[in-house]
């Protein structure tokens, strides 16, 4: 029984360290424990871009760190618990009771202890040193994980604001990019956005809960702005006459960065059952832009239905509606 309890404690410690390493320094999408916990909490938050969902990133980050600390504390307590003379009272040499072993494990894990309890024997001294090491490692990794993640969240909002400055709707983005009978200026803007968007997509691999750092402002919400930009790009790729489109390389770069974002930021998103409303091609024609035949454009949109349903699913999971992105 004593061996079984120690083995269980060691397993909990090793599993927690694995989860911590997989979440903080790998691109695996989060550890098995933290990923399941964060998904469960995220899906149970009140729907819509309210204050609670807007602060979900901070809540989940805190819950993740608290889970790691609690599991490490539990694991080390189980390791020191079953052997009667593993931990002794320093003043009298008497074996520590149950509550004292919990206290000893926690104090050793998060500090160097006060010296009122001590391990007895070489084996327990070595295990105490390992307990101290895991405590320092967990605190250090938690801190170094939070700081760049907060920076990535701020960068995500900045990119969203850049997209929002291009126009309030997909049609407006295209119309605003029409200069001197062409869309070259829009192509240049799309090319300049490709790198920041791709960087934000890569950040979702490093920080699996980055998508939970939301905002109550549509203009600074990355899902809203990404969907809006994707719809604008579809208008350019399939609605504008070929001779008036931006350079093919600019369009390809923008489309690939958006595809990466949908793959990384919306990898676990459930596809919406319906397709978003088709962009208003006639509005572009009324503004003087050369467009393809409406039937050809509608056929092209049918070929993009799965991608657009995925985008709508990601938008809804973030608490936003299609009207927030398309203006209708």
PDB file of C-alpha atoms in Angstrom:
ATOM      1  CA  UNK A   1       0.000   0.000   0.000  1.00  0.00           C
ATOM      2  CA  UNK A   2       2.821   2.401   0.856  1.00  0.00           C
ATOM      3  CA  UNK A   3       4.534   1.730  -2.472  1.00  0.00           C
ATOM      4  CA  UNK A   4       1.274   2.180  -4.364  1.00  0.00           C
ATOM      5  CA  UNK A   5       0.639   5.587  -2.780  1.00  0.00           C
ATOM      6  CA  UNK A   6       4.184   6.738  -3.563  1.00  0.00           C
ATOM      7  CA  UNK A   7       3.840   5.518  -7.161  1.00  0.00           C
ATOM      8  CA  UNK A   8       0.545   7.398  -7.554  1.00  0.00           C
ATOM      9  CA  UNK A   9       2.158  10.564  -6.172  1.00  0.00           C
ATOM     10  CA  UNK A  10       5.138  10.225  -8.517  1.00  0.00           C
ATOM     11  CA  UNK A  11       2.783   9.660 -11.454  1.00  0.00           C
ATOM     12  CA  UNK A  12       0.838  12.842 -10.629  1.00  0.00           C
ATOM     13  CA  UNK A  13       4.070  14.851 -10.402  1.00  0.00           C
ATOM     14  CA  UNK A  14       5.419  13.498 -13.700  1.00  0.00           C
ATOM     15  CA  UNK A  15       2.084  13.969 -15.487  1.00  0.00           C
ATOM     16  CA  UNK A  16       1.870  17.561 -14.247  1.00  0.00           C
ATOM     17  CA  UNK A  17       5.436  18.306 -15.391  1.00  0.00           C
ATOM     18  CA  UNK A  18       4.664  16.770 -18.784  1.00  0.00           C
ATOM     19  CA  UNK A  19       1.528  18.890 -19.089  1.00  0.00           C
ATOM     20  CA  UNK A  20       3.498  21.975 -18.089  1.00  0.00           C
ATOM     21  CA  UNK A  21       6.306  21.375 -20.581  1.00  0.00           C
ATOM     22  CA  UNK A  22       3.891  20.496 -23.370  1.00  0.00           C
ATOM     23  CA  UNK A  23       1.920  23.688 -22.744  1.00  0.00           C
ATOM     24  CA  UNK A  24       4.744  26.164 -22.237  1.00  0.00           C
ATOM     25  CA  UNK A  25       7.662  25.135 -24.470  1.00  0.00           C
ATOM     26  CA  UNK A  26       6.197  22.986 -27.229  1.00  0.00           C
ATOM     27  CA  UNK A  27       3.898  23.508 -30.192  1.00  0.00           C
ATOM     28  CA  UNK A  28       1.676  20.592 -29.270  1.00  0.00           C
ATOM     29  CA  UNK A  29      -1.424  22.659 -28.566  1.00  0.00           C
ATOM     30  CA  UNK A  30      -1.345  22.326 -24.801  1.00  0.00           C
ATOM     31  CA  UNK A  31      -0.907  19.479 -22.369  1.00  0.00           C
ATOM     32  CA  UNK A  32      -3.560  16.780 -21.863  1.00  0.00           C
ATOM     33  CA  UNK A  33      -4.709  18.181 -18.522  1.00  0.00           C
ATOM     34  CA  UNK A  34      -4.687  21.919 -19.182  1.00  0.00           C
ATOM     35  CA  UNK A  35      -6.182  21.563 -22.672  1.00  0.00           C
ATOM     36  CA  UNK A  36      -9.190  19.591 -21.420  1.00  0.00           C
ATOM     37  CA  UNK A  37      -9.730  21.909 -18.470  1.00  0.00           C
ATOM     38  CA  UNK A  38      -9.506  25.072 -20.569  1.00  0.00           C
ATOM     39  CA  UNK A  39     -11.865  23.736 -23.238  1.00  0.00           C
ATOM     40  CA  UNK A  40     -14.369  22.726 -20.582  1.00  0.00           C
ATOM     41  CA  UNK A  41     -14.310  26.150 -18.902  1.00  0.00           C
ATOM     42  CA  UNK A  42     -14.337  28.040 -22.205  1.00  0.00           C
ATOM     43  CA  UNK A  43     -17.413  26.236 -23.506  1.00  0.00           C
ATOM     44  CA  UNK A  44     -19.314  26.938 -20.290  1.00  0.00           C
ATOM     45  CA  UNK A  45     -18.722  30.681 -20.214  1.00  0.00           C
ATOM     46  CA  UNK A  46     -21.737  32.927 -20.916  1.00  0.00           C
ATOM     47  CA  UNK A  47     -22.256  33.404 -24.664  1.00  0.00           C
ATOM     48  CA  UNK A  48     -21.599  36.727 -26.307  1.00  0.00           C
ATOM     49  CA  UNK A  49     -18.797  39.327 -26.076  1.00  0.00           C
ATOM     50  CA  UNK A  50     -19.591  40.282 -22.483  1.00  0.00           C
ATOM     51  CA  UNK A  51     -17.116  41.250 -19.752  1.00  0.00           C
ATOM     52  CA  UNK A  52     -16.692  37.683 -18.460  1.00  0.00           C
ATOM     53  CA  UNK A  53     -15.875  36.186 -21.856  1.00  0.00           C
ATOM     54  CA  UNK A  54     -13.665  39.184 -22.574  1.00  0.00           C
ATOM     55  CA  UNK A  55     -11.542  38.336 -19.534  1.00  0.00           C
ATOM     56  CA  UNK A  56     -11.622  34.597 -20.193  1.00  0.00           C
ATOM     57  CA  UNK A  57      -7.947  34.498 -21.154  1.00  0.00           C
ATOM     58  CA  UNK A  58      -6.858  35.766 -17.765  1.00  0.00           C
ATOM     59  CA  UNK A  59      -9.260  33.414 -15.980  1.00  0.00           C
ATOM     60  CA  UNK A  60      -8.032  30.362 -17.879  1.00  0.00           C
ATOM     61  CA  UNK A  61      -4.383  31.314 -17.395  1.00  0.00           C
ATOM     62  CA  UNK A  62      -4.916  31.596 -13.650  1.00  0.00           C
ATOM     63  CA  UNK A  63      -6.838  28.307 -13.536  1.00  0.00           C
ATOM     64  CA  UNK A  64      -4.065  26.548 -15.465  1.00  0.00           C
ATOM     65  CA  UNK A  65      -1.341  27.726 -13.094  1.00  0.00           C
ATOM     66  CA  UNK A  66      -3.429  26.930 -10.018  1.00  0.00           C
ATOM     67  CA  UNK A  67      -4.089  23.439 -11.392  1.00  0.00           C
ATOM     68  CA  UNK A  68      -0.360  22.833 -11.892  1.00  0.00           C
ATOM     69  CA  UNK A  69       0.459  24.020  -8.379  1.00  0.00           C
ATOM     70  CA  UNK A  70      -2.349  21.987  -6.792  1.00  0.00           C
ATOM     71  CA  UNK A  71      -1.381  18.789  -8.615  1.00  0.00           C
ATOM     72  CA  UNK A  72       2.307  19.152  -7.754  1.00  0.00           C
ATOM     73  CA  UNK A  73       1.392  19.755  -4.128  1.00  0.00           C
ATOM     74  CA  UNK A  74      -0.893  16.713  -4.127  1.00  0.00           C
ATOM     75  CA  UNK A  75       1.686  14.520  -5.825  1.00  0.00           C
ATOM     76  CA  UNK A  76       4.515  15.398  -3.438  1.00  0.00           C
ATOM     77  CA  UNK A  77       2.211  15.024  -0.436  1.00  0.00           C
ATOM     78  CA  UNK A  78       1.410  11.469  -1.549  1.00  0.00           C
ATOM     79  CA  UNK A  79       5.128  10.743  -1.951  1.00  0.00           C
ATOM     80  CA  UNK A  80       5.966  11.877   1.580  1.00  0.00           C
ATOM     81  CA  UNK A  81       2.763  10.561   3.163  1.00  0.00           C
ATOM     82  CA  UNK A  82       2.895   6.759   3.588  1.00  0.00           C
ATOM     83  CA  UNK A  83       6.346   6.213   5.146  1.00  0.00           C
ATOM     84  CA  UNK A  84       6.114   7.068   8.827  1.00  0.00           C
ATOM     85  CA  UNK A  85       9.683   8.351   9.270  1.00  0.00           C
ATOM     86  CA  UNK A  86       9.983  10.155   5.927  1.00  0.00           C
ATOM     87  CA  UNK A  87       9.376  13.569   7.550  1.00  0.00           C
ATOM     88  CA  UNK A  88      10.289  14.330  11.182  1.00  0.00           C
ATOM     89  CA  UNK A  89       9.667  17.243  13.474  1.00  0.00           C
ATOM     90  CA  UNK A  90      13.034  19.004  13.730  1.00  0.00           C
ATOM     91  CA  UNK A  91      12.712  19.896  17.414  1.00  0.00           C
ATOM     92  CA  UNK A  92      11.760  16.462  18.751  1.00  0.00           C
ATOM     93  CA  UNK A  93      12.526  13.968  15.983  1.00  0.00           C
ATOM     94  CA  UNK A  94       8.962  12.650  16.084  1.00  0.00           C
ATOM     95  CA  UNK A  95       7.270  11.597  12.816  1.00  0.00           C
ATOM     96  CA  UNK A  96       5.145  14.325  11.284  1.00  0.00           C
ATOM     97  CA  UNK A  97       1.397  13.789  11.250  1.00  0.00           C
ATOM     98  CA  UNK A  98      -0.873  13.972   8.181  1.00  0.00           C
ATOM     99  CA  UNK A  99      -1.445  17.741   8.313  1.00  0.00           C
ATOM    100  CA  UNK A 100       2.257  18.404   8.886  1.00  0.00           C
ATOM    101  CA  UNK A 101       3.210  16.389   5.800  1.00  0.00           C
ATOM    102  CA  UNK A 102       0.822  18.442   3.684  1.00  0.00           C
ATOM    103  CA  UNK A 103       2.387  21.576   5.148  1.00  0.00           C
ATOM    104  CA  UNK A 104       5.933  20.258   4.599  1.00  0.00           C
ATOM    105  CA  UNK A 105       5.233  19.340   0.961  1.00  0.00           C
ATOM    106  CA  UNK A 106       3.706  22.727   0.148  1.00  0.00           C
ATOM    107  CA  UNK A 107       6.317  24.775   1.968  1.00  0.00           C
ATOM    108  CA  UNK A 108       9.142  22.786   0.377  1.00  0.00           C
ATOM    109  CA  UNK A 109       7.564  23.015  -3.075  1.00  0.00           C
ATOM    110  CA  UNK A 110       7.035  26.782  -3.117  1.00  0.00           C
ATOM    111  CA  UNK A 111       9.813  27.938  -0.748  1.00  0.00           C
ATOM    112  CA  UNK A 112      12.822  26.403   0.947  1.00  0.00           C
ATOM    113  CA  UNK A 113      10.825  25.660   4.096  1.00  0.00           C
ATOM    114  CA  UNK A 114      11.224  27.029   7.624  1.00  0.00           C
ATOM    115  CA  UNK A 115      13.273  24.178   9.058  1.00  0.00           C
ATOM    116  CA  UNK A 116      10.614  23.097  11.545  1.00  0.00           C
ATOM    117  CA  UNK A 117      10.301  19.775   9.688  1.00  0.00           C
ATOM    118  CA  UNK A 118      13.063  17.807   8.011  1.00  0.00           C
ATOM    119  CA  UNK A 119      13.384  14.711   5.802  1.00  0.00           C
ATOM    120  CA  UNK A 120      14.961  11.679   7.449  1.00  0.00           C
ATOM    121  CA  UNK A 121      17.576   9.737   5.520  1.00  0.00           C
ATOM    122  CA  UNK A 122      19.384  10.183   2.217  1.00  0.00           C
ATOM    123  CA  UNK A 123      16.479   9.039   0.040  1.00  0.00           C
ATOM    124  CA  UNK A 124      14.002  11.520   1.509  1.00  0.00           C
ATOM    125  CA  UNK A 125      16.589  14.297   1.444  1.00  0.00           C
ATOM    126  CA  UNK A 126      17.106  13.718  -2.283  1.00  0.00           C
ATOM    127  CA  UNK A 127      13.354  13.672  -2.877  1.00  0.00           C
ATOM    128  CA  UNK A 128      13.024  16.916  -0.906  1.00  0.00           C
ATOM    129  CA  UNK A 129      15.638  18.508  -3.178  1.00  0.00           C
ATOM    130  CA  UNK A 130      13.679  17.310  -6.212  1.00  0.00           C
ATOM    131  CA  UNK A 131      10.521  18.779  -4.693  1.00  0.00           C
ATOM    132  CA  UNK A 132      12.239  22.150  -4.344  1.00  0.00           C
ATOM    133  CA  UNK A 133      13.486  21.913  -7.939  1.00  0.00           C
ATOM    134  CA  UNK A 134      10.035  21.186  -9.365  1.00  0.00           C
ATOM    135  CA  UNK A 135       8.595  24.074  -7.364  1.00  0.00           C
ATOM    136  CA  UNK A 136      11.121  26.580  -8.672  1.00  0.00           C
ATOM    137  CA  UNK A 137      10.727  25.172 -12.182  1.00  0.00           C
ATOM    138  CA  UNK A 138       6.942  25.458 -12.137  1.00  0.00           C
ATOM    139  CA  UNK A 139       6.943  29.027 -10.811  1.00  0.00           C
ATOM    140  CA  UNK A 140       9.608  30.140 -13.289  1.00  0.00           C
ATOM    141  CA  UNK A 141       7.948  28.484 -16.284  1.00  0.00           C
ATOM    142  CA  UNK A 142       4.557  29.900 -15.341  1.00  0.00           C
ATOM    143  CA  UNK A 143       5.953  33.428 -15.207  1.00  0.00           C
ATOM    144  CA  UNK A 144       7.926  33.130 -18.435  1.00  0.00           C
ATOM    145  CA  UNK A 145       4.849  31.657 -20.112  1.00  0.00           C
ATOM    146  CA  UNK A 146       2.443  34.416 -19.097  1.00  0.00           C
ATOM    147  CA  UNK A 147       4.526  37.416 -20.143  1.00  0.00           C
ATOM    148  CA  UNK A 148       4.988  36.542 -23.846  1.00  0.00           C
ATOM    149  CA  UNK A 149       1.415  35.260 -24.033  1.00  0.00           C
ATOM    150  CA  UNK A 150       0.104  38.630 -22.861  1.00  0.00           C
ATOM    151  CA  UNK A 151       2.357  40.277 -25.429  1.00  0.00           C
ATOM    152  CA  UNK A 152       0.930  38.006 -28.140  1.00  0.00           C
ATOM    153  CA  UNK A 153      -2.611  38.906 -27.022  1.00  0.00           C
ATOM    154  CA  UNK A 154      -1.794  42.617 -27.307  1.00  0.00           C
ATOM    155  CA  UNK A 155      -0.270  42.047 -30.749  1.00  0.00           C
ATOM    156  CA  UNK A 156      -3.411  40.200 -31.817  1.00  0.00           C
ATOM    157  CA  UNK A 157      -5.574  43.168 -30.888  1.00  0.00           C
ATOM    158  CA  UNK A 158      -3.227  45.523 -32.746  1.00  0.00           C
ATOM    159  CA  UNK A 159      -3.509  43.439 -35.925  1.00  0.00           C
ATOM    160  CA  UNK A 160      -7.291  43.429 -35.586  1.00  0.00           C
ATOM    161  CA  UNK A 161      -7.282  47.217 -35.316  1.00  0.00           C
ATOM    162  CA  UNK A 162      -5.150  47.446 -38.481  1.00  0.00           C
ATOM    163  CA  UNK A 163      -7.708  45.385 -40.393  1.00  0.00           C
ATOM    164  CA  UNK A 164     -10.596  47.404 -38.975  1.00  0.00           C
ATOM    165  CA  UNK A 165      -8.997  50.628 -40.225  1.00  0.00           C
ATOM    166  CA  UNK A 166      -9.410  49.374 -43.797  1.00  0.00           C
ATOM    167  CA  UNK A 167     -13.215  49.500 -43.675  1.00  0.00           C
ATOM    168  CA  UNK A 168     -16.297  48.513 -41.715  1.00  0.00           C
ATOM    169  CA  UNK A 169     -17.484  45.823 -44.145  1.00  0.00           C
ATOM    170  CA  UNK A 170     -15.820  43.533 -46.708  1.00  0.00           C
ATOM    171  CA  UNK A 171     -17.302  45.586 -49.553  1.00  0.00           C
ATOM    172  CA  UNK A 172     -16.003  48.799 -48.002  1.00  0.00           C
ATOM    173  CA  UNK A 173     -12.485  47.375 -47.707  1.00  0.00           C
ATOM    174  CA  UNK A 174     -12.439  46.643 -51.447  1.00  0.00           C
ATOM    175  CA  UNK A 175     -13.981  49.988 -52.405  1.00  0.00           C
ATOM    176  CA  UNK A 176     -11.537  51.909 -50.198  1.00  0.00           C
ATOM    177  CA  UNK A 177      -8.664  50.133 -51.948  1.00  0.00           C
ATOM    178  CA  UNK A 178      -9.769  51.266 -55.421  1.00  0.00           C
ATOM    179  CA  UNK A 179      -7.387  53.972 -56.615  1.00  0.00           C
ATOM    180  CA  UNK A 180      -6.704  55.257 -60.129  1.00  0.00           C
ATOM    181  CA  UNK A 181      -8.612  52.425 -61.770  1.00  0.00           C
ATOM    182  CA  UNK A 182      -6.885  49.547 -59.929  1.00  0.00           C
ATOM    183  CA  UNK A 183      -6.542  47.754 -56.589  1.00  0.00           C
ATOM    184  CA  UNK A 184      -2.762  47.902 -56.329  1.00  0.00           C
ATOM    185  CA  UNK A 185      -2.890  49.885 -53.096  1.00  0.00           C
ATOM    186  CA  UNK A 186      -5.157  47.225 -51.589  1.00  0.00           C
ATOM    187  CA  UNK A 187      -2.728  44.540 -52.696  1.00  0.00           C
ATOM    188  CA  UNK A 188       0.125  46.377 -50.995  1.00  0.00           C
ATOM    189  CA  UNK A 189      -1.914  46.617 -47.792  1.00  0.00           C
ATOM    190  CA  UNK A 190      -2.804  42.939 -47.942  1.00  0.00           C
ATOM    191  CA  UNK A 191       0.836  42.006 -48.398  1.00  0.00           C
ATOM    192  CA  UNK A 192       1.842  44.120 -45.401  1.00  0.00           C
ATOM    193  CA  UNK A 193      -0.773  42.379 -43.254  1.00  0.00           C
ATOM    194  CA  UNK A 194       0.254  38.860 -44.253  1.00  0.00           C
ATOM    195  CA  UNK A 195       3.243  38.673 -41.919  1.00  0.00           C
ATOM    196  CA  UNK A 196       1.443  39.973 -38.780  1.00  0.00           C
ATOM    197  CA  UNK A 197      -1.491  37.631 -39.409  1.00  0.00           C
ATOM    198  CA  UNK A 198       0.816  34.651 -39.933  1.00  0.00           C
ATOM    199  CA  UNK A 199       2.683  35.604 -36.755  1.00  0.00           C
ATOM    200  CA  UNK A 200      -0.561  35.678 -34.803  1.00  0.00           C
ATOM    201  CA  UNK A 201      -1.502  32.286 -36.246  1.00  0.00           C
ATOM    202  CA  UNK A 202       1.839  30.846 -35.107  1.00  0.00           C
ATOM    203  CA  UNK A 203       1.298  32.314 -31.633  1.00  0.00           C
ATOM    204  CA  UNK A 204      -1.813  30.163 -31.292  1.00  0.00           C
ATOM    205  CA  UNK A 205       0.437  27.108 -31.571  1.00  0.00           C
ATOM    206  CA  UNK A 206       2.739  28.362 -28.828  1.00  0.00           C
ATOM    207  CA  UNK A 207      -0.122  29.558 -26.600  1.00  0.00           C
ATOM    208  CA  UNK A 208      -3.169  27.299 -27.002  1.00  0.00           C
ATOM    209  CA  UNK A 209      -5.470  29.564 -24.949  1.00  0.00           C
ATOM    210  CA  UNK A 210      -4.562  32.707 -26.878  1.00  0.00           C
ATOM    211  CA  UNK A 211      -7.939  32.618 -28.644  1.00  0.00           C
ATOM    212  CA  UNK A 212      -9.639  33.121 -25.266  1.00  0.00           C
ATOM    213  CA  UNK A 213      -8.092  36.575 -24.848  1.00  0.00           C
ATOM    214  CA  UNK A 214     -11.029  38.437 -26.323  1.00  0.00           C
ATOM    215  CA  UNK A 215     -12.452  41.925 -26.197  1.00  0.00           C
ATOM    216  CA  UNK A 216     -15.907  43.481 -26.095  1.00  0.00           C
ATOM    217  CA  UNK A 217     -14.989  45.761 -29.041  1.00  0.00           C
ATOM    218  CA  UNK A 218     -15.601  44.321 -32.502  1.00  0.00           C
ATOM    219  CA  UNK A 219     -12.941  46.595 -33.965  1.00  0.00           C
ATOM    220  CA  UNK A 220     -10.255  44.935 -31.821  1.00  0.00           C
ATOM    221  CA  UNK A 221     -11.555  41.383 -32.033  1.00  0.00           C
ATOM    222  CA  UNK A 222      -9.343  39.196 -34.187  1.00  0.00           C
ATOM    223  CA  UNK A 223     -12.049  36.664 -35.173  1.00  0.00           C
ATOM    224  CA  UNK A 224     -14.367  39.462 -36.322  1.00  0.00           C
ATOM    225  CA  UNK A 225     -11.702  41.223 -38.339  1.00  0.00           C
ATOM    226  CA  UNK A 226     -10.222  38.048 -39.808  1.00  0.00           C
ATOM    227  CA  UNK A 227     -13.609  36.929 -41.098  1.00  0.00           C
ATOM    228  CA  UNK A 228     -14.248  40.401 -42.517  1.00  0.00           C
ATOM    229  CA  UNK A 229     -10.876  40.426 -44.275  1.00  0.00           C
ATOM    230  CA  UNK A 230     -11.399  36.896 -45.610  1.00  0.00           C
ATOM    231  CA  UNK A 231     -14.726  37.912 -47.140  1.00  0.00           C
ATOM    232  CA  UNK A 232     -13.123  40.997 -48.686  1.00  0.00           C
ATOM    233  CA  UNK A 233     -10.391  38.819 -50.163  1.00  0.00           C
ATOM    234  CA  UNK A 234     -13.013  36.513 -51.655  1.00  0.00           C
ATOM    235  CA  UNK A 235     -14.607  39.523 -53.314  1.00  0.00           C
ATOM    236  CA  UNK A 236     -11.269  40.470 -54.867  1.00  0.00           C
ATOM    237  CA  UNK A 237     -10.304  36.908 -55.850  1.00  0.00           C
ATOM    238  CA  UNK A 238     -13.624  35.923 -57.411  1.00  0.00           C
ATOM    239  CA  UNK A 239     -15.707  39.077 -57.855  1.00  0.00           C
ATOM    240  CA  UNK A 240     -13.371  41.658 -59.374  1.00  0.00           C
ATOM    241  CA  UNK A 241     -12.522  41.414 -63.051  1.00  0.00           C
ATOM    242  CA  UNK A 242      -9.085  39.747 -63.488  1.00  0.00           C
ATOM    243  CA  UNK A 243      -7.480  42.771 -65.130  1.00  0.00           C
ATOM    244  CA  UNK A 244      -8.296  44.981 -62.112  1.00  0.00           C
ATOM    245  CA  UNK A 245      -7.112  42.647 -59.359  1.00  0.00           C
ATOM    246  CA  UNK A 246      -3.958  43.250 -57.304  1.00  0.00           C
ATOM    247  CA  UNK A 247      -0.787  41.306 -57.991  1.00  0.00           C
ATOM    248  CA  UNK A 248      -1.318  37.554 -57.735  1.00  0.00           C
ATOM    249  CA  UNK A 249       1.549  37.231 -55.256  1.00  0.00           C
ATOM    250  CA  UNK A 250      -0.097  39.730 -52.883  1.00  0.00           C
ATOM    251  CA  UNK A 251      -3.379  37.824 -53.005  1.00  0.00           C
ATOM    252  CA  UNK A 252      -1.654  34.470 -52.529  1.00  0.00           C
ATOM    253  CA  UNK A 253       0.314  35.738 -49.538  1.00  0.00           C
ATOM    254  CA  UNK A 254      -2.804  37.132 -47.877  1.00  0.00           C
ATOM    255  CA  UNK A 255      -4.849  33.990 -48.521  1.00  0.00           C
ATOM    256  CA  UNK A 256      -2.170  31.693 -47.104  1.00  0.00           C
ATOM    257  CA  UNK A 257      -1.827  33.765 -43.944  1.00  0.00           C
ATOM    258  CA  UNK A 258      -5.613  33.672 -43.443  1.00  0.00           C
ATOM    259  CA  UNK A 259      -5.645  29.923 -44.047  1.00  0.00           C
ATOM    260  CA  UNK A 260      -2.945  29.467 -41.404  1.00  0.00           C
ATOM    261  CA  UNK A 261      -4.958  31.531 -38.959  1.00  0.00           C
ATOM    262  CA  UNK A 262      -8.100  29.439 -39.487  1.00  0.00           C
ATOM    263  CA  UNK A 263      -6.073  26.228 -39.115  1.00  0.00           C
ATOM    264  CA  UNK A 264      -4.263  27.240 -35.926  1.00  0.00           C
ATOM    265  CA  UNK A 265      -6.692  29.565 -34.147  1.00  0.00           C
ATOM    266  CA  UNK A 266      -9.820  27.666 -35.142  1.00  0.00           C
ATOM    267  CA  UNK A 267      -8.471  24.107 -35.192  1.00  0.00           C
ATOM    268  CA  UNK A 268     -11.055  22.825 -32.706  1.00  0.00           C
ATOM    269  CA  UNK A 269     -13.946  24.879 -34.024  1.00  0.00           C
ATOM    270  CA  UNK A 270     -17.170  23.178 -35.040  1.00  0.00           C
ATOM    271  CA  UNK A 271     -18.212  24.144 -38.549  1.00  0.00           C
ATOM    272  CA  UNK A 272     -21.457  26.129 -38.734  1.00  0.00           C
ATOM    273  CA  UNK A 273     -24.387  24.398 -40.387  1.00  0.00           C
ATOM    274  CA  UNK A 274     -25.354  27.369 -42.545  1.00  0.00           C
ATOM    275  CA  UNK A 275     -23.252  29.462 -44.904  1.00  0.00           C
ATOM    276  CA  UNK A 276     -22.728  33.181 -44.261  1.00  0.00           C
ATOM    277  CA  UNK A 277     -24.553  35.643 -46.563  1.00  0.00           C
ATOM    278  CA  UNK A 278     -22.882  36.123 -49.921  1.00  0.00           C
ATOM    279  CA  UNK A 279     -20.892  39.377 -50.189  1.00  0.00           C
ATOM    280  CA  UNK A 280     -22.672  42.173 -52.045  1.00  0.00           C
ATOM    281  CA  UNK A 281     -21.010  42.213 -55.461  1.00  0.00           C
ATOM    282  CA  UNK A 282     -23.489  44.735 -56.840  1.00  0.00           C
ATOM    283  CA  UNK A 283     -22.293  47.342 -54.357  1.00  0.00           C
ATOM    284  CA  UNK A 284     -18.825  47.136 -55.909  1.00  0.00           C
ATOM    285  CA  UNK A 285     -20.289  47.587 -59.383  1.00  0.00           C
ATOM    286  CA  UNK A 286     -22.266  50.605 -58.220  1.00  0.00           C
ATOM    287  CA  UNK A 287     -19.005  52.125 -56.926  1.00  0.00           C
ATOM    288  CA  UNK A 288     -17.446  51.827 -60.380  1.00  0.00           C
ATOM    289  CA  UNK A 289     -15.326  48.702 -59.885  1.00  0.00           C
ATOM    290  CA  UNK A 290     -15.236  46.190 -62.768  1.00  0.00           C
ATOM    291  CA  UNK A 291     -16.806  42.920 -61.658  1.00  0.00           C
ATOM    292  CA  UNK A 292     -17.415  39.444 -63.054  1.00  0.00           C
ATOM    293  CA  UNK A 293     -20.879  38.125 -63.887  1.00  0.00           C
ATOM    294  CA  UNK A 294     -23.000  37.660 -60.771  1.00  0.00           C
ATOM    295  CA  UNK A 295     -23.670  33.998 -61.613  1.00  0.00           C
ATOM    296  CA  UNK A 296     -19.935  33.269 -61.884  1.00  0.00           C
ATOM    297  CA  UNK A 297     -19.360  34.920 -58.534  1.00  0.00           C
ATOM    298  CA  UNK A 298     -22.129  32.941 -56.844  1.00  0.00           C
ATOM    299  CA  UNK A 299     -20.718  29.695 -58.253  1.00  0.00           C
ATOM    300  CA  UNK A 300     -17.300  30.605 -56.877  1.00  0.00           C
ATOM    301  CA  UNK A 301     -18.832  31.282 -53.458  1.00  0.00           C
ATOM    302  CA  UNK A 302     -20.430  27.817 -53.490  1.00  0.00           C
ATOM    303  CA  UNK A 303     -16.969  26.304 -53.900  1.00  0.00           C
ATOM    304  CA  UNK A 304     -15.831  28.219 -50.814  1.00  0.00           C
ATOM    305  CA  UNK A 305     -18.775  27.202 -48.633  1.00  0.00           C
ATOM    306  CA  UNK A 306     -16.817  24.893 -46.283  1.00  0.00           C
ATOM    307  CA  UNK A 307     -14.166  27.502 -45.608  1.00  0.00           C
ATOM    308  CA  UNK A 308     -16.812  30.135 -44.943  1.00  0.00           C
ATOM    309  CA  UNK A 309     -18.773  27.801 -42.638  1.00  0.00           C
ATOM    310  CA  UNK A 310     -15.580  27.160 -40.684  1.00  0.00           C
ATOM    311  CA  UNK A 311     -15.002  30.908 -40.382  1.00  0.00           C
ATOM    312  CA  UNK A 312     -18.571  31.406 -39.157  1.00  0.00           C
ATOM    313  CA  UNK A 313     -18.121  28.640 -36.574  1.00  0.00           C
ATOM    314  CA  UNK A 314     -14.959  30.278 -35.244  1.00  0.00           C
ATOM    315  CA  UNK A 315     -16.735  33.616 -35.094  1.00  0.00           C
ATOM    316  CA  UNK A 316     -19.647  32.220 -33.106  1.00  0.00           C
ATOM    317  CA  UNK A 317     -17.405  30.314 -30.727  1.00  0.00           C
ATOM    318  CA  UNK A 318     -15.785  33.633 -29.860  1.00  0.00           C
ATOM    319  CA  UNK A 319     -19.212  35.029 -28.982  1.00  0.00           C
ATOM    320  CA  UNK A 320     -19.758  37.149 -32.102  1.00  0.00           C
ATOM    321  CA  UNK A 321     -22.359  37.013 -34.868  1.00  0.00           C
ATOM    322  CA  UNK A 322     -21.874  37.231 -38.597  1.00  0.00           C
ATOM    323  CA  UNK A 323     -23.447  40.697 -38.518  1.00  0.00           C
ATOM    324  CA  UNK A 324     -20.507  41.948 -36.423  1.00  0.00           C
ATOM    325  CA  UNK A 325     -18.108  40.946 -39.197  1.00  0.00           C
ATOM    326  CA  UNK A 326     -20.133  41.639 -42.347  1.00  0.00           C
ATOM    327  CA  UNK A 327     -22.370  44.481 -41.176  1.00  0.00           C
ATOM    328  CA  UNK A 328     -25.512  42.581 -42.177  1.00  0.00           C
TER     329      UNK A 328
END
